[in-house]
Coordinates of C-alpha atoms in Angstrom, one line a residue:
Chain A
X1 CA -48.0 -64.6 67.2
X2 CA -51.0 -66.4 68.9
X3 CA -52.7 -65.2 65.2
X4 CA -50.7 -66.7 63.0
X5 CA -50.2 -70.1 65.1
X6 CA -54.4 -70.0 65.1
X7 CA -54.4 -69.5 61.5
X8 CA -52.0 -72.3 61.2
X9 CA -53.7 -75.2 63.3
X10 CA -57.1 -74.4 62.1
X11 CA -56.2 -74.8 58.8
X12 CA -54.5 -78.3 59.3
X13 CA -57.0 -79.1 61.8
X14 CA -59.2 -78.0 59.2
X15 CA -58.3 -79.8 56.1
X16 CA -58.3 -82.8 58.6
X17 CA -61.8 -82.5 59.3
X18 CA -62.6 -81.9 55.4
X19 CA -60.7 -84.9 54.5
X20 CA -62.6 -86.7 56.8
X21 CA -65.8 -85.4 55.5
X22 CA -65.1 -86.0 52.3
X23 CA -63.6 -89.2 51.9
X24 CA -66.2 -91.2 54.5
X25 CA -69.1 -91.2 52.2
X26 CA -67.3 -92.7 49.4
X27 CA -66.2 -95.7 52.0
X28 CA -68.8 -98.0 52.7
X29 CA -69.9 -101.7 53.1
X30 CA -70.9 -101.6 49.3
X31 CA -69.0 -99.9 46.7
X32 CA -70.7 -97.3 45.1
X33 CA -70.0 -95.3 41.7
X34 CA -69.8 -91.2 42.5
X35 CA -70.4 -90.8 38.7
X36 CA -73.4 -92.4 39.1
X37 CA -74.7 -91.2 42.6
X38 CA -74.5 -87.5 40.8
X39 CA -76.1 -88.7 37.5
X40 CA -79.3 -86.5 37.2
X41 CA -80.4 -88.4 34.0
X42 CA -81.3 -91.4 36.5
X43 CA -84.8 -90.8 38.7
X44 CA -84.0 -90.8 42.1
X45 CA -85.9 -93.7 43.1
X46 CA -83.8 -95.6 40.5
X47 CA -80.6 -94.6 41.1
X48 CA -79.7 -96.8 44.3
X49 CA -75.8 -95.3 44.4
X50 CA -77.4 -92.1 45.0
X51 CA -79.7 -93.6 47.4
X52 CA -76.6 -95.0 49.3
X53 CA -74.9 -91.5 48.7
X54 CA -77.4 -88.9 50.2
X55 CA -79.7 -91.0 52.4
X56 CA -77.5 -93.4 54.1
X57 CA -74.0 -91.7 54.1
X58 CA -73.7 -88.1 54.1
X59 CA -76.6 -87.4 56.8
X60 CA -74.3 -90.2 58.8
X61 CA -71.4 -88.2 58.1
X62 CA -72.5 -84.5 58.7
X63 CA -74.1 -85.9 62.3
X64 CA -70.7 -87.4 62.7
X65 CA -69.0 -84.4 61.9
X66 CA -71.8 -82.1 64.1
X67 CA -71.4 -84.6 67.1
X68 CA -68.0 -85.1 67.4
X69 CA -67.1 -81.1 67.2
X70 CA -69.8 -80.0 69.8
X71 CA -69.0 -82.7 72.3
X72 CA -65.1 -82.1 72.0
X73 CA -65.6 -78.6 72.0
X74 CA -68.4 -79.0 75.0
X75 CA -66.0 -81.0 76.8
X76 CA -63.0 -78.4 76.9
X77 CA -65.5 -76.1 77.9
X78 CA -66.7 -78.0 81.0
X79 CA -63.0 -79.1 82.0
X80 CA -62.1 -75.4 82.0
X81 CA -65.3 -74.4 83.8
X82 CA -65.1 -77.1 86.6
X83 CA -61.0 -76.5 86.5
X84 CA -61.1 -80.6 86.2
X85 CA -59.4 -82.5 83.8
X86 CA -61.8 -85.4 84.2
X87 CA -65.0 -83.6 83.4
X88 CA -67.0 -84.5 80.1
X89 CA -69.9 -82.9 78.5
X90 CA -71.9 -85.7 80.4
X91 CA -70.7 -84.7 83.6
X92 CA -73.2 -82.3 84.8
X93 CA -76.5 -84.6 84.0
X94 CA -77.1 -83.4 80.8
X95 CA -76.5 -86.9 78.9
X96 CA -78.4 -88.6 81.7
X97 CA -81.5 -86.7 81.9
X98 CA -81.4 -87.0 77.9
X99 CA -81.2 -90.6 78.6
X100 CA -83.8 -90.7 80.7
X101 CA -86.2 -89.1 78.1
X102 CA -85.7 -91.0 75.8
X103 CA -86.0 -94.2 78.0
X104 CA -89.3 -93.0 78.4
X105 CA -90.5 -92.3 75.0
X106 CA -89.1 -96.0 74.3
X107 CA -90.7 -97.7 76.6
X108 CA -93.9 -96.2 76.8
X109 CA -94.1 -95.8 73.4
X110 CA -95.1 -92.1 72.8
X111 CA -95.9 -91.2 69.3
X112 CA -95.6 -87.2 70.0
X113 CA -93.8 -85.2 67.5
X114 CA -93.0 -82.0 66.7
X115 CA -91.8 -80.8 63.4
X116 CA -89.1 -82.8 62.2
X117 CA -88.4 -84.4 65.2
X118 CA -89.4 -87.8 66.2
X119 CA -91.0 -88.4 69.5
X120 CA -87.4 -90.4 70.7
X121 CA -85.2 -87.3 69.8
X122 CA -87.8 -84.9 70.9
X123 CA -88.1 -86.4 74.7
X124 CA -84.0 -86.5 74.8
X125 CA -83.7 -83.1 74.1
X126 CA -86.3 -82.2 77.1
X127 CA -84.7 -84.4 79.4
X128 CA -81.5 -82.8 78.8
X129 CA -83.2 -78.9 79.0
X130 CA -84.7 -80.0 82.6
X131 CA -81.9 -81.8 83.7
X132 CA -79.5 -78.8 82.9
X133 CA -82.0 -76.3 84.4
X134 CA -82.2 -78.1 87.4
X135 CA -78.4 -78.2 88.0
X136 CA -78.1 -74.4 87.1
X137 CA -81.2 -73.3 89.0
X138 CA -79.2 -75.6 92.2
X139 CA -75.8 -74.0 91.4
X140 CA -76.2 -70.5 90.6
X141 CA -76.9 -67.4 92.8
X142 CA -78.2 -64.3 91.0
X143 CA -74.7 -61.6 90.9
X144 CA -72.4 -63.8 92.3
X145 CA -70.2 -66.3 90.5
X146 CA -70.9 -70.2 90.5
X147 CA -69.4 -72.5 92.8
X148 CA -67.8 -75.0 90.8
X149 CA -67.7 -77.2 93.6
X150 CA -71.5 -77.3 94.3
X151 CA -72.0 -77.5 90.1
X152 CA -70.3 -80.6 90.1
X153 CA -72.0 -82.3 93.0
X154 CA -75.1 -81.3 92.1
X155 CA -74.6 -82.6 88.7
X156 CA -73.1 -85.7 90.0
X157 CA -76.0 -86.4 91.9
X158 CA -78.4 -85.6 89.5
X159 CA -76.7 -88.3 87.1
X160 CA -76.8 -90.9 89.3
X161 CA -80.4 -89.6 90.7
X162 CA -81.4 -90.2 86.6
X163 CA -79.5 -93.3 86.0
X164 CA -81.9 -94.7 89.1
X165 CA -85.0 -93.8 87.4
X166 CA -84.0 -95.2 84.0
X167 CA -82.8 -98.5 85.9
X168 CA -86.4 -98.2 87.2
X169 CA -88.1 -98.0 84.0
X170 CA -86.0 -100.6 82.3
X171 CA -87.1 -102.6 85.1
X172 CA -90.5 -101.9 83.9
X173 CA -90.0 -102.4 80.5
X174 CA -90.5 -105.3 78.3
X175 CA -87.6 -107.4 76.8
X176 CA -87.7 -105.8 73.7
X177 CA -88.1 -102.0 75.0
X178 CA -85.0 -102.6 77.2
X179 CA -83.1 -103.7 74.8
X180 CA -83.8 -100.9 72.5
X181 CA -83.0 -98.5 75.2
X182 CA -79.6 -100.3 75.9
X183 CA -79.2 -99.9 72.3
X184 CA -79.4 -96.3 72.3
X185 CA -77.3 -95.8 74.9
X186 CA -74.7 -96.7 73.1
X187 CA -75.1 -94.1 70.6
X188 CA -76.3 -94.4 66.9
X189 CA -75.1 -92.0 63.9
X190 CA -77.4 -93.8 61.6
X191 CA -79.9 -91.0 61.3
X192 CA -81.1 -91.7 57.8
X193 CA -82.7 -88.3 56.5
X194 CA -81.2 -84.4 56.9
X195 CA -84.4 -83.7 58.6
X196 CA -82.8 -84.3 62.3
X197 CA -79.7 -82.6 61.4
X198 CA -81.5 -79.5 60.0
X199 CA -83.4 -79.6 63.1
X200 CA -80.4 -79.5 65.7
X201 CA -78.6 -76.6 63.6
X202 CA -80.1 -74.1 65.5
X203 CA -78.8 -75.1 69.0
X204 CA -75.7 -76.5 67.6
X205 CA -74.6 -73.2 65.6
X206 CA -75.5 -70.8 68.9
X207 CA -73.2 -72.8 71.1
X208 CA -71.0 -72.4 69.0
X209 CA -71.3 -69.2 68.3
X210 CA -71.0 -68.7 72.1
X211 CA -68.0 -70.9 72.4
X212 CA -66.6 -68.1 70.0
X213 CA -66.2 -65.5 73.0
X214 CA -65.2 -67.8 75.6
X215 CA -61.2 -68.7 75.2
X216 CA -59.8 -65.6 76.6
X217 CA -61.9 -65.3 79.7
X218 CA -61.8 -69.4 79.9
X219 CA -57.5 -68.9 79.6
X220 CA -58.1 -66.4 82.7
X221 CA -60.3 -68.5 84.7
X222 CA -58.1 -71.6 84.5
X223 CA -55.2 -69.6 86.4
X224 CA -58.0 -69.1 88.9
X225 CA -61.0 -67.1 89.3
X226 CA -59.8 -64.1 91.7
X227 CA -57.0 -63.3 89.3
X228 CA -59.6 -63.5 86.3
X229 CA -61.4 -60.8 87.9
X230 CA -58.8 -58.8 88.7
X231 CA -58.1 -58.9 85.0
X232 CA -61.6 -57.4 84.5
X233 CA -63.5 -60.9 83.6
X234 CA -67.3 -60.9 84.9
X235 CA -66.7 -64.3 86.4
X236 CA -70.1 -65.4 86.7
X237 CA -71.6 -64.3 83.5
X238 CA -68.7 -66.2 81.8
X239 CA -69.4 -69.4 84.0
X240 CA -73.2 -69.1 83.3
X241 CA -72.6 -68.9 79.3
X242 CA -70.1 -71.3 79.9
X243 CA -72.5 -73.9 81.7
X244 CA -75.5 -73.0 79.1
X245 CA -73.6 -73.0 75.9
X246 CA -71.9 -76.4 76.7
X247 CA -75.3 -77.7 78.1
X248 CA -77.3 -76.6 74.6
X249 CA -74.3 -78.0 72.5
X250 CA -74.1 -81.5 74.3
X251 CA -78.3 -81.6 74.2
X252 CA -78.0 -81.2 70.8
X253 CA -75.4 -83.8 70.1
X254 CA -77.1 -86.3 72.3
X255 CA -80.5 -85.8 71.1
X256 CA -79.3 -86.1 67.4
X257 CA -77.0 -89.4 68.2
X258 CA -77.5 -90.5 71.7
X259 CA -74.8 -90.4 74.4
X260 CA -71.6 -91.2 72.2
X261 CA -68.9 -91.8 74.9
X262 CA -65.2 -90.8 75.0
X263 CA -64.9 -88.2 72.7
X264 CA -65.6 -85.5 74.7
X265 CA -62.9 -86.6 77.4
X266 CA -60.2 -87.7 74.8
X267 CA -60.3 -85.2 72.0
X268 CA -59.9 -82.0 74.2
X269 CA -56.8 -83.8 75.7
X270 CA -55.3 -85.3 73.0
X271 CA -55.1 -81.4 71.4
X272 CA -54.2 -80.1 74.1
X273 CA -51.2 -82.5 73.9
X274 CA -50.4 -81.7 70.5
X275 CA -51.2 -77.6 70.3
X276 CA -50.4 -77.1 74.3
X277 CA -53.0 -75.3 76.7
X278 CA -54.3 -71.8 75.2
X279 CA -58.2 -72.1 74.6
X280 CA -57.9 -69.8 71.8
X281 CA -56.0 -72.7 69.7
X282 CA -57.6 -75.6 71.7
X283 CA -61.3 -74.6 71.5
X284 CA -61.1 -74.5 67.7
X285 CA -58.7 -77.5 67.4
X286 CA -60.9 -79.5 69.3
X287 CA -64.0 -78.8 67.1
X288 CA -62.3 -79.9 63.8
X289 CA -60.8 -82.8 65.8
X290 CA -63.7 -84.4 67.4
X291 CA -65.2 -84.0 64.1
X292 CA -62.7 -85.9 62.4
X293 CA -62.1 -88.2 64.7
X294 CA -65.9 -89.5 65.4
X295 CA -66.3 -89.5 61.3
X296 CA -63.5 -91.8 61.1
X297 CA -64.8 -93.6 64.0
X298 CA -68.0 -94.1 62.6
X299 CA -66.0 -94.9 59.3
X300 CA -64.6 -98.1 61.2
X301 CA -67.7 -99.1 62.9
X302 CA -69.6 -99.7 59.7
X303 CA -67.0 -101.2 57.8
X304 CA -64.6 -103.3 59.9
X305 CA -67.6 -106.3 60.6
X306 CA -69.8 -105.6 57.8
X307 CA -72.6 -106.3 57.0
X308 CA -72.7 -105.9 60.8
X309 CA -72.3 -103.0 62.5
X310 CA -70.3 -102.1 65.7
X311 CA -72.1 -99.4 67.8
X312 CA -69.7 -96.4 67.1
X313 CA -69.3 -95.5 71.0
X314 CA -67.3 -98.8 71.2
X315 CA -65.2 -97.6 68.7
X316 CA -64.3 -94.2 70.1
X317 CA -63.2 -96.2 73.1
X318 CA -61.5 -98.4 71.8
X319 CA -59.4 -96.6 69.0
X320 CA -59.5 -93.3 71.2
X321 CA -57.8 -95.2 74.4
X322 CA -54.7 -96.6 73.0
X323 CA -54.4 -93.6 71.4
X324 CA -54.1 -91.7 73.6
X325 CA -52.2 -93.6 76.4
X326 CA -49.5 -93.7 73.6
X327 CA -49.5 -90.0 73.0
X328 CA -49.4 -89.8 76.9
X329 CA -46.7 -91.8 77.6
X330 CA -44.4 -90.5 74.6
X331 CA -45.1 -87.3 75.7
X332 CA -44.2 -87.3 79.5
Chain B
X1 CA -68.7 -138.0 114.3
X2 CA -67.7 -137.0 110.6
X3 CA -68.8 -140.7 109.6
X4 CA -72.1 -140.2 111.2
X5 CA -72.4 -137.1 109.4
X6 CA -71.7 -138.2 106.0
X7 CA -73.8 -141.0 106.5
X8 CA -76.9 -138.4 107.5
X9 CA -76.2 -136.5 103.9
X10 CA -76.4 -140.0 102.3
X11 CA -79.3 -140.7 103.9
X12 CA -80.9 -137.1 102.8
X13 CA -79.7 -136.8 99.4
X14 CA -81.3 -140.5 98.9
X15 CA -84.7 -139.2 100.3
X16 CA -84.4 -135.9 98.1
X17 CA -83.9 -138.3 94.9
X18 CA -86.1 -140.7 95.9
X19 CA -88.9 -137.6 96.3
X20 CA -87.8 -136.4 92.8
X21 CA -88.1 -139.8 91.2
X22 CA -91.7 -139.9 92.6
X23 CA -92.8 -136.6 91.7
X24 CA -91.5 -137.4 87.9
X25 CA -93.7 -140.1 87.6
X26 CA -96.9 -137.7 88.6
X27 CA -98.8 -135.5 86.1
X28 CA -98.2 -131.8 87.3
X29 CA -101.2 -130.8 89.0
X30 CA -100.7 -127.0 90.0
X31 CA -98.1 -125.4 87.4
X32 CA -96.8 -121.8 87.4
X33 CA -95.5 -120.3 84.0
X34 CA -92.9 -117.7 83.6
X35 CA -92.5 -117.8 79.9
X36 CA -96.1 -115.9 78.5
X37 CA -95.9 -118.4 75.0
X38 CA -95.7 -121.4 77.3
X39 CA -98.6 -120.2 79.2
X40 CA -100.5 -120.1 76.3
X41 CA -99.3 -123.8 75.3
X42 CA -100.8 -125.0 78.3
X43 CA -103.8 -123.6 77.9
X44 CA -104.3 -124.7 74.2
X45 CA -103.3 -128.4 75.5
X46 CA -106.1 -128.4 77.9
X47 CA -103.8 -127.7 81.0
X48 CA -105.4 -124.2 81.8
X49 CA -107.7 -125.3 84.9
X50 CA -103.9 -126.4 86.1
X51 CA -102.0 -123.2 85.8
X52 CA -102.0 -122.1 89.3
X53 CA -99.6 -118.8 88.3
X54 CA -98.2 -116.8 85.7
X55 CA -95.7 -114.0 84.2
X56 CA -96.2 -109.9 84.6
X57 CA -96.7 -110.1 80.9
X58 CA -99.4 -112.7 79.9
X59 CA -102.4 -111.6 78.1
X60 CA -103.2 -114.7 76.2
X61 CA -105.9 -116.5 76.3
X62 CA -108.3 -114.2 78.3
X63 CA -108.7 -116.8 81.1
X64 CA -105.2 -115.5 82.4
X65 CA -106.6 -112.2 83.8
X66 CA -107.7 -113.5 86.7
X67 CA -104.3 -115.4 87.4
X68 CA -102.1 -114.9 90.1
X69 CA -98.8 -113.1 88.8
X70 CA -95.5 -113.7 89.9
X71 CA -92.7 -112.0 88.1
X72 CA -90.6 -112.4 84.6
X73 CA -87.4 -113.3 83.8
X74 CA -85.8 -110.5 85.5
X75 CA -87.6 -110.1 88.9
X76 CA -89.4 -113.9 89.7
X77 CA -91.2 -113.6 93.3
X78 CA -89.7 -117.0 94.8
X79 CA -91.6 -116.4 98.1
X80 CA -94.8 -116.1 96.0
X81 CA -94.2 -119.3 93.8
X82 CA -93.6 -121.1 96.7
X83 CA -96.9 -119.8 98.4
X84 CA -98.8 -120.8 95.3
X85 CA -97.7 -124.9 96.6
X86 CA -96.4 -125.9 92.6
X87 CA -95.3 -129.1 91.5
X88 CA -93.9 -127.9 88.2
X89 CA -92.3 -124.7 87.8
X90 CA -91.9 -123.2 83.8
X91 CA -89.0 -121.1 83.4
X92 CA -86.7 -119.4 80.7
X93 CA -83.8 -121.8 80.2
X94 CA -81.3 -119.0 81.4
X95 CA -83.0 -118.7 84.9
X96 CA -80.5 -121.6 86.2
X97 CA -80.5 -119.8 90.0
X98 CA -83.9 -120.5 89.8
X99 CA -84.1 -123.6 88.5
X100 CA -81.7 -125.1 91.0
X101 CA -83.5 -123.2 94.0
X102 CA -86.9 -125.2 92.9
X103 CA -85.4 -128.6 92.1
X104 CA -83.2 -128.3 95.7
X105 CA -87.0 -128.3 97.6
X106 CA -88.3 -131.3 94.8
X107 CA -90.5 -129.0 92.7
X108 CA -90.1 -130.2 89.1
X109 CA -88.5 -127.7 86.4
X110 CA -89.4 -127.2 82.8
X111 CA -86.6 -124.9 81.2
X112 CA -87.7 -123.3 78.0
X113 CA -85.6 -122.5 75.4
X114 CA -86.0 -120.0 72.3
X115 CA -85.6 -121.5 69.3
X116 CA -87.2 -122.4 65.7
X117 CA -90.7 -124.1 65.2
X118 CA -89.5 -127.6 66.2
X119 CA -88.5 -126.5 69.4
X120 CA -92.0 -125.2 69.8
X121 CA -93.6 -128.1 68.9
X122 CA -91.4 -130.1 70.9
X123 CA -92.4 -127.5 74.0
X124 CA -95.9 -128.4 73.3
X125 CA -95.7 -132.2 73.3
X126 CA -93.1 -132.2 76.4
X127 CA -95.6 -129.4 78.3
X128 CA -98.7 -131.8 77.5
X129 CA -97.0 -134.8 78.6
X130 CA -95.9 -133.2 82.0
X131 CA -99.7 -132.1 82.2
X132 CA -100.9 -135.5 81.5
X133 CA -102.4 -134.3 78.1
X134 CA -100.4 -136.2 76.1
X135 CA -103.1 -136.9 73.2
X136 CA -103.9 -133.5 73.2
X137 CA -100.7 -132.3 73.0
X138 CA -99.9 -134.5 69.8
X139 CA -103.4 -133.3 68.3
X140 CA -102.2 -129.5 68.8
X141 CA -99.0 -130.1 66.9
X142 CA -100.7 -132.1 64.2
X143 CA -103.3 -129.3 63.9
X144 CA -100.0 -127.0 63.6
X145 CA -98.5 -128.9 61.0
X146 CA -101.2 -129.3 59.1
X147 CA -101.6 -125.6 58.7
X148 CA -98.3 -125.2 57.6
X149 CA -98.5 -127.9 55.1
X150 CA -101.5 -126.2 53.6
X151 CA -99.9 -122.9 53.2
X152 CA -96.6 -124.4 51.5
X153 CA -98.8 -125.6 49.4
X154 CA -101.1 -122.6 48.9
X155 CA -97.9 -120.4 48.1
X156 CA -95.9 -123.5 46.5
X157 CA -94.7 -122.7 42.8
X158 CA -95.1 -119.0 43.4
X159 CA -92.4 -116.4 43.1
X160 CA -90.8 -116.2 46.8
X161 CA -90.6 -112.2 46.8
X162 CA -87.1 -111.2 48.8
X163 CA -89.0 -109.8 52.4
X164 CA -87.5 -108.1 55.3
X165 CA -89.6 -108.8 58.8
X166 CA -89.1 -106.0 61.0
X167 CA -89.6 -106.3 64.6
X168 CA -88.5 -103.3 66.3
X169 CA -87.9 -99.5 65.1
X170 CA -88.2 -96.0 67.1
X171 CA -91.6 -94.2 66.3
X172 CA -91.8 -92.0 63.2
X173 CA -88.3 -92.4 61.1
X174 CA -86.0 -95.2 60.2
X175 CA -84.0 -95.3 63.3
X176 CA -83.1 -98.4 65.6
X177 CA -84.5 -101.3 63.5
X178 CA -84.4 -104.3 64.3
X179 CA -85.1 -107.4 61.6
X180 CA -85.6 -110.7 61.7
X181 CA -82.4 -112.9 60.7
X182 CA -81.8 -116.1 59.4
X183 CA -82.8 -118.3 62.3
X184 CA -85.9 -118.9 64.6
X185 CA -89.4 -119.3 64.6
X186 CA -90.1 -115.7 62.5
X187 CA -87.7 -116.3 59.7
X188 CA -89.0 -120.2 59.7
X189 CA -92.8 -118.5 60.0
X190 CA -91.8 -116.4 56.8
X191 CA -90.2 -119.0 54.9
X192 CA -93.4 -121.0 55.1
X193 CA -95.6 -118.0 53.9
X194 CA -93.5 -118.1 50.7
X195 CA -91.5 -115.3 51.3
X196 CA -87.4 -115.5 50.9
X197 CA -85.3 -113.5 53.9
X198 CA -83.1 -110.8 53.2
X199 CA -81.3 -111.6 56.0
X200 CA -81.3 -115.4 55.4
X201 CA -77.2 -115.5 55.7
X202 CA -77.3 -114.0 58.9
X203 CA -77.2 -116.7 61.6
X204 CA -78.7 -114.6 63.8
X205 CA -82.6 -114.1 65.6
X206 CA -82.1 -110.4 65.0
X207 CA -80.1 -108.1 63.1
X208 CA -79.5 -104.2 63.3
X209 CA -79.8 -103.3 59.5
X210 CA -78.1 -99.7 59.0
X211 CA -80.2 -97.8 56.0
X212 CA -77.0 -98.3 53.7
X213 CA -77.7 -102.0 54.3
X214 CA -82.0 -102.2 53.6
X215 CA -80.9 -100.2 50.6
X216 CA -78.5 -102.7 49.4
X217 CA -80.2 -106.1 50.1
X218 CA -83.8 -104.0 48.4
X219 CA -86.4 -106.0 50.0
X220 CA -89.3 -106.4 47.5
X221 CA -91.6 -106.6 50.8
X222 CA -91.2 -105.2 54.2
X223 CA -93.8 -106.6 56.9
X224 CA -93.4 -105.1 60.5
X225 CA -95.0 -106.8 63.1
X226 CA -96.4 -105.1 66.3
X227 CA -97.4 -106.9 69.3
X228 CA -100.1 -104.6 70.4
X229 CA -103.2 -103.3 68.8
X230 CA -103.3 -101.3 65.5
X231 CA -102.9 -97.7 66.2
X232 CA -105.2 -94.9 64.6
X233 CA -105.1 -94.7 61.2
X234 CA -103.0 -91.1 60.7
X235 CA -100.6 -92.7 63.1
X236 CA -100.4 -95.8 61.3
X237 CA -99.7 -94.1 58.1
X238 CA -97.3 -91.5 59.2
X239 CA -95.4 -95.0 60.2
X240 CA -95.7 -96.1 56.8
X241 CA -94.2 -93.2 55.5
X242 CA -91.2 -93.3 57.6
X243 CA -90.2 -95.8 54.9
X244 CA -90.3 -93.6 51.9
X245 CA -87.1 -92.0 52.1
X246 CA -85.7 -95.1 51.0
X247 CA -87.2 -94.6 47.9
X248 CA -84.9 -96.9 45.6
X249 CA -86.0 -100.2 47.7
X250 CA -88.3 -102.0 45.6
X251 CA -91.0 -102.9 48.7
X252 CA -91.4 -98.8 49.0
X253 CA -91.7 -97.8 45.4
X254 CA -94.2 -100.5 45.0
X255 CA -96.1 -100.1 47.7
X256 CA -95.6 -103.3 49.4
X257 CA -94.7 -102.0 53.2
X258 CA -97.1 -103.8 55.4
X259 CA -97.4 -103.0 59.1
X260 CA -99.0 -105.7 61.0
X261 CA -100.5 -105.8 64.4
X262 CA -101.3 -108.4 66.9
X263 CA -99.8 -110.3 69.8
X264 CA -100.2 -114.1 67.8
X265 CA -97.5 -112.7 65.2
X266 CA -94.4 -112.5 68.1
X267 CA -95.9 -115.5 70.3
X268 CA -93.7 -118.6 69.9
X269 CA -97.0 -121.1 70.3
X270 CA -99.9 -122.6 68.9
X271 CA -101.2 -119.5 66.8
X272 CA -97.9 -119.6 64.6
X273 CA -100.0 -121.0 62.0
X274 CA -102.4 -118.2 62.3
X275 CA -99.5 -115.9 62.1
X276 CA -97.8 -117.5 59.2
X277 CA -101.3 -117.9 57.2
X278 CA -101.4 -114.1 58.0
X279 CA -97.7 -113.7 56.4
X280 CA -99.1 -116.0 53.1
X281 CA -102.2 -113.4 52.6
X282 CA -99.6 -110.5 52.7
X283 CA -97.0 -112.1 50.2
X284 CA -99.1 -113.9 47.9
X285 CA -102.9 -111.9 48.3
X286 CA -103.5 -113.6 45.2
X287 CA -103.2 -117.2 46.2
X288 CA -106.1 -116.6 48.4
X289 CA -109.1 -115.4 46.0

């Protein structure tokens, strides 16, 4: 019964995500010819259509799909872990830690780079890891379940603390640096090559792999930790896995594209309104719908005021907000 | 009682007014500048000795090193400014609150507004007049106009390459690119130096082009201007190589991506002639042989 439902939902949402990813690179501020883009007889350096397709649009669409699906799935996991519908992938300080790293790299002009990771993504990844490690160390005791209250408060406090540090660094920065910092905080999918995507893949795949084991224990956990324990769920282990995988997914997404808001909270709720609350269905459906949603929002962001672009985070909130409210009112 | 109070207020206002008009007739002897490029102008017109306080970001001319610093756009230290007993304070045009704070106490304020080359020349004349160096101001302005005319003549008649002037970018990658738009002094300096701005149609000082926009606009020359000192040569090479992924852009194909370093390139002041000269040499090397 669940299996049949899962198959049909995944097929439907998968088709939506695939459709968005296939259509988005064809649409943009300039018209390109697909035949010419794939014409191998023209050298790549002479082929403007191929450049636009493979350098400007494909990496961007793939980044949107990866970031959208990881943030949406991480949102589902965080909401279940914290037992709080207002939880987002950014609630526990991961994104603010990443932002602090990015702000430091921009302000102090670090040119440190490792492999394909440039200084700003590298610094934001380091910030995200440090922030999650602090929260994890504060909220866990060996062999005991995590207190979600402590986890939530530690995360929120760390968020505030890192935000203060960001403001302090920005205050010391000069105008152009402060401006670039603000732009980074709006989020941006225009990565310009496949290298940063490849660099993020191990983290993304690992976290998505862990997510695959989470739906059943998360279902039981959302009924209550005690009930879950009597049904044979190792509550502490599930919580730790959920926290680590969601943090890893968020760190990968934020270091790739900056903190794009709204996806992690609105997509899980949208999907729940459409398919119910069973995590076995909600989690994969959210990942797929998140990909389609962010790719679609970015398409709007880069075409609606072309050649000027709207930051994609603005579009996710402006498109997602009213849509969510409409669905909320219609369902209740 | 009320009538008397009114009279008193009127008297006080009259006193303030007469004090203010008295002050404006005088030449400023003690100047505080919160705007780095105006500090540079003050020194260029020979008013350097009258400068008693500068912003946190001033680094030119070298004489500014020993001067007290009093904050900048976001954090002006009013107490410290008052303690320097200035009779002229140069602020940003957007610092309205600060402006009224000083005018209330009878200190003259010159609000500086960012704009094009004409605004820079006007600021030079204004600042020179306020500090009693009118003739020097005119001389600086004429000197700059002569420099611009000479560069225009030198590059005149040559084909003008489509040029993108980049003023900011994330290190090591093509992200967060800021480029000069179709208004402002950088745009005008580029036009003087014999380049056609690829974003001339964008009536803003700065634009943030996506990779797609940069491919489509296909600049023939890309000039990155940085305010600091040039980095080590391998870093420089890596930063230049960041552009290589836009292989179809003529500037990249023809090896015409130039990274320039120097505060004068981005300072809207007396060194704009020098900036135009640098850009002209990059755009038209054959004209300077």
